[in-house]
Tab-separated table of C-alpha atoms in Angstrom:
chain	number	residue	atom	x	y	z
M	8	MET	CA	-7.768	26.648	9.993
M	9	GLY	CA	-5.793	23.728	8.608
M	10	TYR	CA	-3.328	21.176	9.925
M	11	LYS	CA	0.309	21.292	10.911
M	12	VAL	CA	1.769	18.295	9.104
M	13	VAL	CA	5.082	16.457	9.356
M	14	VAL	CA	6.417	14.007	6.752
M	15	VAL	CA	9.068	11.722	8.252
M	16	GLY	CA	11.314	10.066	5.684
M	17	ALA	CA	10.572	12.780	3.145
M	18	THR	CA	13.520	11.946	0.873
M	19	GLY	CA	12.431	8.346	0.192
M	20	ASN	CA	10.117	7.135	-2.574
M	21	VAL	CA	7.061	6.966	-0.330
M	22	GLY	CA	7.827	10.188	1.557
M	23	ARG	CA	8.134	12.149	-1.684
M	24	GLU	CA	4.907	10.595	-2.930
M	25	MET	CA	3.151	11.604	0.305
M	26	LEU	CA	4.174	15.228	-0.285
M	27	ASN	CA	2.953	15.030	-3.893
M	28	ILE	CA	-0.418	13.595	-2.918
M	29	LEU	CA	-0.978	16.019	-0.033
M	30	ALA	CA	-0.521	18.823	-2.579
M	31	GLU	CA	-2.561	17.163	-5.337
M	32	ARG	CA	-5.532	16.463	-3.082
M	33	GLU	CA	-5.276	19.910	-1.503
M	34	PHE	CA	-5.161	18.521	2.003
M	35	PRO	CA	-5.799	21.500	4.335
M	36	VAL	CA	-2.212	22.221	5.396
M	37	ASP	CA	-1.391	25.333	7.419
M	38	GLU	CA	2.230	24.374	7.904
M	39	ILE	CA	4.329	21.459	6.694
M	40	THR	CA	7.822	20.234	7.462
M	41	ALA	CA	9.943	17.474	5.966
M	42	LEU	CA	12.119	15.332	8.231
M	43	ALA	CA	14.911	12.923	7.408
M	44	SER	CA	17.968	11.338	8.968
M	45	ARG	CA	21.115	13.380	9.442
M	46	ASN	CA	22.573	11.781	6.316
M	47	SER	CA	19.890	13.521	4.241
M	48	LEU	CA	19.808	16.772	6.206
M	49	GLY	CA	19.140	19.771	3.990
M	50	THR	CA	18.004	17.724	0.990
M	51	GLU	CA	15.343	19.616	-0.965
M	52	VAL	CA	11.937	18.039	-1.619
M	53	SER	CA	8.879	19.412	-3.399
M	54	PHE	CA	5.473	20.177	-1.941
M	55	GLY	CA	3.286	21.597	-4.702
M	56	ASP	CA	5.037	24.724	-5.936
M	57	LYS	CA	7.100	24.983	-2.740
M	58	THR	CA	10.512	23.561	-1.971
M	59	LEU	CA	11.194	22.227	1.513
M	60	LYS	CA	14.580	21.570	3.063
M	61	THR	CA	14.654	18.505	5.268
M	62	LYS	CA	15.218	18.906	8.984
M	63	ASP	CA	16.758	16.455	11.425
M	64	LEU	CA	14.302	13.876	12.738
M	65	ALA	CA	16.462	13.200	15.804
M	66	ASP	CA	16.102	16.754	17.136
M	67	PHE	CA	12.527	17.494	16.107
M	68	ASP	CA	9.884	18.521	18.656
M	69	PHE	CA	6.425	17.283	17.583
M	70	THR	CA	4.602	19.431	20.157
M	71	GLY	CA	1.911	21.516	18.477
M	72	TRP	CA	1.926	19.467	15.256
M	73	ASP	CA	-1.286	17.645	14.310
M	74	ILE	CA	-0.345	14.747	12.013
M	75	ALA	CA	2.945	12.990	11.287
M	76	PHE	CA	3.233	10.709	8.280
M	77	PHE	CA	5.970	8.147	8.938
M	78	ALA	CA	7.647	6.693	5.844
M	79	VAL	CA	10.729	5.189	7.451
M	80	GLY	CA	11.676	1.678	8.552
M	81	SER	CA	10.489	-0.043	11.698
M	82	GLU	CA	13.642	0.719	13.710
M	83	ALA	CA	13.361	4.490	13.288
M	84	THR	CA	9.597	4.285	13.764
M	85	LYS	CA	10.058	2.404	17.035
M	86	THR	CA	12.153	5.298	18.346
M	87	TYR	CA	10.306	8.339	17.007
M	88	ALA	CA	6.625	7.391	16.572
M	89	PRO	CA	6.003	7.010	20.342
M	90	LYS	CA	7.812	10.331	20.860
M	91	ALA	CA	5.541	12.088	18.369
M	92	ALA	CA	2.448	10.439	19.840
M	93	SER	CA	3.430	11.375	23.393
M	94	GLN	CA	3.766	14.992	22.272
M	95	GLY	CA	0.174	15.030	20.985
M	96	CYS	CA	0.822	14.426	17.279
M	97	VAL	CA	-1.188	11.660	15.562
M	98	VAL	CA	1.123	9.254	13.729
M	99	ILE	CA	0.095	7.596	10.460
M	100	ASP	CA	2.723	4.895	10.083
M	101	ASN	CA	3.658	3.171	6.837
M	102	SER	CA	5.990	0.596	8.427
M	103	SER	CA	4.907	-2.844	9.630
M	104	LEU	CA	5.702	-2.059	13.277
M	105	TYR	CA	2.194	-1.352	14.587
M	106	ARG	CA	-0.038	-3.153	12.071
M	107	TYR	CA	-0.709	-6.132	14.314
M	108	ASP	CA	-1.034	-4.211	17.597
M	109	PRO	CA	-4.644	-4.643	18.777
M	110	ASP	CA	-4.616	-1.076	20.139
M	111	VAL	CA	-3.600	0.453	16.779
M	112	PRO	CA	-6.184	0.774	13.984
M	113	LEU	CA	-5.117	-0.729	10.632
M	114	VAL	CA	-7.053	1.237	8.054
M	115	VAL	CA	-7.969	1.207	4.385
M	116	PRO	CA	-10.544	4.018	4.136
M	117	GLU	CA	-12.706	2.353	1.463
M	118	VAL	CA	-12.968	-0.717	3.708
M	119	ASN	CA	-12.956	0.216	7.418
M	120	ALA	CA	-12.883	4.016	7.735
M	121	ALA	CA	-14.631	3.959	11.133
M	122	ALA	CA	-11.630	2.153	12.626
M	123	VAL	CA	-9.727	5.464	12.764
M	124	ASP	CA	-11.838	6.329	15.808
M	125	GLY	CA	-9.554	4.044	17.819
M	126	TYR	CA	-6.485	6.224	17.229
M	127	LYS	CA	-6.638	7.748	20.717
M	128	LYS	CA	-5.425	4.567	22.430
M	129	LYS	CA	-1.869	5.123	21.188
M	130	MET	CA	-2.227	8.195	18.921
M	131	ILE	CA	-1.053	5.926	16.084
M	132	ILE	CA	-2.820	4.607	12.967
M	133	ALA	CA	-1.174	1.939	10.806
M	134	ASN	CA	-1.055	1.823	7.030
M	135	PRO	CA	-1.305	-1.750	5.667
M	136	ASN	CA	1.121	-3.593	3.466
M	137	CYS	CA	0.996	-2.446	-0.175
M	138	SER	CA	-0.185	-5.809	-1.511
M	139	THR	CA	-2.948	-6.031	1.096
M	140	ALA	CA	-4.265	-2.500	0.560
M	141	GLN	CA	-5.264	-2.870	-3.072
M	142	MET	CA	-6.641	-6.381	-2.544
M	143	VAL	CA	-9.020	-5.506	0.296
M	144	VAL	CA	-10.377	-2.550	-1.707
M	145	ALA	CA	-11.490	-5.129	-4.280
M	146	LEU	CA	-12.679	-7.709	-1.751
M	147	LYS	CA	-14.791	-5.422	0.469
M	148	PRO	CA	-17.802	-4.753	-1.824
M	149	LEU	CA	-17.935	-8.397	-2.912
M	150	HIS	CA	-17.724	-9.563	0.709
M	151	ASP	CA	-20.626	-7.276	1.631
M	152	ARG	CA	-22.743	-8.916	-1.059
M	153	ALA	CA	-21.901	-12.631	-0.846
M	154	ARG	CA	-19.583	-13.268	2.165
M	155	ILE	CA	-16.110	-14.435	1.261
M	156	LYS	CA	-15.049	-17.870	2.538
M	157	ARG	CA	-11.608	-18.233	0.983
M	158	VAL	CA	-9.129	-16.254	-1.106
M	159	VAL	CA	-6.182	-17.566	-3.118
M	160	VAL	CA	-3.934	-14.763	-4.349
M	161	ALA	CA	-0.707	-14.660	-6.342
M	162	THR	CA	1.040	-11.298	-6.429
M	163	TYR	CA	3.322	-9.785	-9.056
M	164	GLN	CA	5.060	-7.049	-7.069
M	165	SER	CA	7.232	-4.276	-8.485
M	166	VAL	CA	10.735	-3.484	-7.279
M	167	SER	CA	9.752	-0.038	-5.983
M	168	GLY	CA	8.176	-1.865	-3.060
M	169	THR	CA	11.725	-2.610	-1.900
M	170	GLY	CA	13.064	0.910	-2.403
M	171	LYS	CA	15.362	3.013	-4.568
M	172	GLU	CA	18.252	0.556	-4.423
M	173	ALA	CA	16.027	-2.127	-5.943
M	174	ILE	CA	14.917	0.206	-8.734
M	175	ASP	CA	18.568	0.915	-9.477
M	176	GLU	CA	19.421	-2.788	-9.404
M	177	LEU	CA	16.715	-3.627	-11.969
M	178	TRP	CA	17.790	-0.726	-14.196
M	179	ASN	CA	21.501	-1.539	-14.032
M	180	GLN	CA	21.045	-5.297	-14.406
M	181	THR	CA	18.829	-4.770	-17.456
M	182	LYS	CA	21.399	-2.476	-19.101
M	183	GLY	CA	24.207	-4.843	-18.145
M	184	MET	CA	22.560	-7.736	-19.966
M	185	TYR	CA	23.274	-5.939	-23.250
M	186	VAL	CA	26.783	-4.644	-22.536
M	187	PRO	CA	29.479	-7.303	-22.118
M	188	GLY	CA	31.583	-6.621	-19.057
M	189	GLN	CA	28.925	-4.463	-17.373
M	190	GLU	CA	26.883	-7.276	-15.868
M	191	VAL	CA	25.508	-6.479	-12.397
M	192	ALA	CA	25.395	-9.174	-9.720
M	193	PRO	CA	22.377	-9.351	-7.369
M	194	LYS	CA	22.763	-7.363	-4.149
M	195	VAL	CA	19.308	-6.200	-3.108
M	196	TYR	CA	17.657	-9.464	-4.165
M	197	PRO	CA	18.941	-13.028	-3.694
M	198	LYS	CA	18.745	-13.688	-7.438
M	199	GLN	CA	18.822	-11.667	-10.645
M	200	ILE	CA	15.658	-9.581	-11.013
M	201	ALA	CA	16.143	-8.404	-14.620
M	202	PHE	CA	14.206	-10.689	-17.017
M	203	ASN	CA	13.304	-12.898	-14.067
M	204	VAL	CA	10.709	-13.444	-11.330
M	205	ILE	CA	11.562	-14.215	-7.711
M	206	PRO	CA	9.008	-16.103	-5.546
M	207	HIS	CA	10.388	-14.637	-2.342
M	208	ILE	CA	9.442	-11.372	-0.597
M	209	ASP	CA	10.632	-10.714	2.978
M	210	VAL	CA	11.984	-13.477	5.214
M	211	PHE	CA	10.973	-17.139	5.240
M	212	LEU	CA	8.895	-18.462	8.141
M	213	ASP	CA	8.911	-21.933	9.683
M	214	ASP	CA	5.888	-23.109	7.682
M	215	GLY	CA	7.573	-22.316	4.363
M	216	SER	CA	5.625	-19.131	3.684
M	217	THR	CA	7.292	-15.724	3.565
M	218	LYS	CA	6.517	-12.863	5.898
M	219	GLU	CA	4.946	-10.912	3.009
M	220	GLU	CA	2.491	-13.775	2.521
M	221	TRP	CA	1.796	-13.907	6.253
M	222	LYS	CA	1.178	-10.140	6.266
M	223	MET	CA	-1.525	-10.469	3.614
M	224	VAL	CA	-3.299	-13.108	5.689
M	225	ALA	CA	-3.062	-11.305	9.044
M	226	GLU	CA	-3.919	-7.862	7.669
M	227	THR	CA	-6.913	-9.043	5.639
M	228	LYS	CA	-8.329	-10.650	8.760
M	229	LYS	CA	-7.798	-7.473	10.827
M	230	ILE	CA	-9.097	-5.030	8.213
M	231	LEU	CA	-11.930	-6.990	6.627
M	232	ASP	CA	-13.027	-10.163	8.451
M	233	LYS	CA	-11.188	-12.534	10.775
M	234	ASN	CA	-13.138	-15.496	9.354
M	235	ILE	CA	-11.810	-15.187	5.803
M	236	LYS	CA	-9.345	-17.945	4.901
M	237	LEU	CA	-6.535	-16.691	2.686
M	238	THR	CA	-3.429	-18.155	1.094
M	239	ALA	CA	-0.912	-16.045	-0.807
M	240	THR	CA	2.121	-16.535	-3.020
M	241	CYS	CA	4.079	-13.285	-3.271
M	242	VAL	CA	6.417	-12.806	-6.219
M	243	ARG	CA	8.815	-9.995	-7.165
M	244	VAL	CA	8.761	-9.154	-10.881
M	245	PRO	CA	10.929	-6.879	-13.078
M	246	VAL	CA	8.487	-3.957	-13.049
M	247	PHE	CA	9.511	-0.558	-11.682
M	248	VAL	CA	6.153	0.606	-10.231
M	249	GLY	CA	2.763	-1.083	-9.893
M	250	HIS	CA	1.705	-4.271	-8.122
M	251	SER	CA	-0.550	-6.820	-9.826
M	252	GLU	CA	-2.541	-9.616	-8.236
M	253	ALA	CA	-4.407	-12.636	-9.564
M	254	ILE	CA	-7.167	-13.158	-7.020
M	255	ASN	CA	-9.450	-16.191	-6.765
M	256	ILE	CA	-12.395	-15.783	-4.391
M	257	GLU	CA	-14.807	-18.378	-3.039
M	258	PHE	CA	-18.086	-17.071	-1.578
M	259	GLU	CA	-20.673	-18.447	0.798
M	260	GLU	CA	-23.501	-17.289	-1.483
M	261	PRO	CA	-23.953	-17.455	-5.267
M	262	LEU	CA	-22.485	-14.535	-7.221
M	263	ASP	CA	-22.112	-14.463	-10.997
M	264	TRP	CA	-19.367	-12.557	-12.755
M	265	GLN	CA	-21.741	-9.976	-14.296
M	266	GLU	CA	-23.080	-8.965	-10.892
M	267	ALA	CA	-19.561	-8.919	-9.468
M	268	GLN	CA	-18.537	-6.597	-12.304
M	269	ASP	CA	-21.504	-4.295	-11.604
M	270	ILE	CA	-20.718	-4.213	-7.875
M	271	LEU	CA	-17.069	-3.367	-8.492
M	272	ARG	CA	-17.971	-0.620	-10.995
M	273	GLU	CA	-19.909	1.154	-8.228
M	274	ALA	CA	-17.379	0.569	-5.446
M	275	PRO	CA	-15.253	3.437	-4.080
M	276	GLY	CA	-11.628	3.566	-5.165
M	277	ILE	CA	-12.089	1.077	-8.012
M	278	LEU	CA	-12.058	1.441	-11.784
M	279	VAL	CA	-13.160	-1.578	-13.804
M	280	VAL	CA	-11.511	-2.007	-17.205
M	281	ASP	CA	-12.759	-5.383	-18.381
M	282	LYS	CA	-13.227	-6.020	-22.073
M	283	ARG	CA	-12.843	-9.583	-23.246
M	284	GLU	CA	-10.479	-8.687	-26.038
M	285	ALA	CA	-6.783	-8.032	-26.614
M	286	GLY	CA	-5.744	-5.060	-24.474
M	287	GLY	CA	-9.064	-4.920	-22.640
M	288	TYR	CA	-7.390	-4.988	-19.221
M	289	ILE	CA	-5.011	-2.849	-17.167
M	290	THR	CA	-1.296	-3.526	-16.693
M	291	PRO	CA	1.115	-1.953	-14.171
M	292	VAL	CA	2.556	0.526	-16.683
M	293	GLU	CA	-0.888	2.081	-17.115
M	294	CYS	CA	-1.630	2.515	-13.410
M	295	VAL	CA	1.486	4.504	-12.472
M	296	GLY	CA	0.576	7.889	-11.009
M	297	GLU	CA	-3.105	6.981	-10.691
M	298	TYR	CA	-5.226	6.855	-7.535
M	299	ALA	CA	-7.503	3.972	-8.488
M	300	THR	CA	-7.289	0.265	-7.900
M	301	TYR	CA	-7.988	-1.250	-11.322
M	302	ILE	CA	-9.933	-4.473	-11.784
M	303	SER	CA	-9.935	-6.560	-14.960
M	304	ARG	CA	-10.460	-10.183	-16.109
M	305	ILE	CA	-13.556	-10.758	-13.929
M	306	ARG	CA	-14.787	-14.273	-14.630
M	307	GLN	CA	-16.523	-17.262	-13.103
M	308	ASP	CA	-14.481	-20.025	-11.499
M	309	SER	CA	-16.302	-23.220	-12.404
M	310	THR	CA	-14.127	-25.407	-10.163
M	311	VAL	CA	-15.950	-24.326	-6.982
M	312	GLU	CA	-19.620	-23.739	-6.222
M	313	ASN	CA	-19.428	-19.950	-5.800
M	314	GLY	CA	-16.184	-18.704	-7.270
M	315	ILE	CA	-14.907	-15.593	-9.051
M	316	SER	CA	-11.432	-14.839	-10.398
M	317	LEU	CA	-10.128	-11.348	-11.169
M	318	TRP	CA	-7.008	-9.294	-11.926
M	319	CYS	CA	-6.146	-6.358	-9.659
M	320	VAL	CA	-3.543	-3.667	-10.416
M	321	SER	CA	-2.525	-0.522	-8.518
M	322	ASP	CA	0.343	1.938	-8.094
M	323	ASN	CA	1.997	0.530	-4.967
M	324	LEU	CA	3.634	3.846	-4.065
M	325	ARG	CA	0.187	5.461	-4.104
M	326	LYS	CA	-2.684	3.218	-2.981
M	327	GLY	CA	-0.204	0.782	-1.495
M	328	ALA	CA	1.437	3.452	0.648
M	329	ALA	CA	1.273	7.234	0.260
M	330	LEU	CA	-2.276	7.675	-1.059
M	331	ASN	CA	-3.753	5.375	1.565
M	332	ALA	CA	-1.920	7.314	4.294
M	333	VAL	CA	-3.293	10.642	3.040
M	334	GLN	CA	-6.782	9.146	2.767
M	335	ILE	CA	-6.458	8.028	6.407
M	336	ALA	CA	-5.565	11.623	7.322
M	337	GLU	CA	-8.619	12.881	5.435
M	338	VAL	CA	-10.888	10.478	7.315
M	339	LEU	CA	-9.192	11.334	10.615
M	340	GLY	CA	-9.751	15.028	9.946
M	341	ASN	CA	-13.393	14.620	8.949
M	342	ARG	CA	-14.339	12.217	11.739
M	343	CYS	CA	-12.145	13.245	14.653
M	344	LEU	CA	-9.870	16.290	14.401
M	345	LYS	CA	-12.284	18.490	12.430
M	346	LYS	CA	-10.004	21.236	11.161
M	347	GLY	CA	-9.784	22.684	7.660
């Protein structure tokens, strides 16, 4: 006996990826339905070798359904996630709405799988921000060994993290650079993204940081350890899919780069590709469609007593969103729901 599964926002980038990964990982599905707004009603989406027609989220009754993956914005989630939860369906939410609610588990299965046990308080589990998810996968095994004091991270985030309109803007701006008269002005982003980098993701806060940077701090503390000090600079780059991060870590205890490399090689969800030669590292293009979080450029930081620097790359539509959500469902099934 498997699960009755709902994918909300099935026509978006993340919703489609959720359907792909549920099929790829052979999640035990008895019945599945795809929901979208009325504007996308009847749109066809793929689930393995099946084709699903989207149904109207506004009219859907979640009674009798086991798990609902939400891949829509916070406003729609605010309306429909409590409805699904009240009707007995566990919500796994990809928006930021519930991440900081103390009664909602914020889960990265390689890091804090046991936290899913708290789902019963609100029948909701939150998926973290894409940039946080891949980072904490890398930090967890090192933290277990040497206790992390402080993290300094700079992100290089792809446009797919913003959505389809941003992908189109990068594509059209890039083409327009080569065709006089077809230049494309910025709409999704405040400045040109083609052949450029933009040190601004989400809104600015009073202290000068952006909300994306604040998210990385708050979520790392909730998922991994509230005592870790973290500062982030989040940057949008002209890459279609795949987030990269340059991470500098200061530990309480000594840890050399060779041991860090060995620890990361054995850690769940991680693939180390770290040769000290040209091409001996992973770039975003190579991680697209992959499950792993890739780690390269592991090296000592001689400017602090116990420091390591590394390069972290992952498919943000997968580990940063859809894959992590499906992994949460797998843990939820194994630990709590016990079907399939």
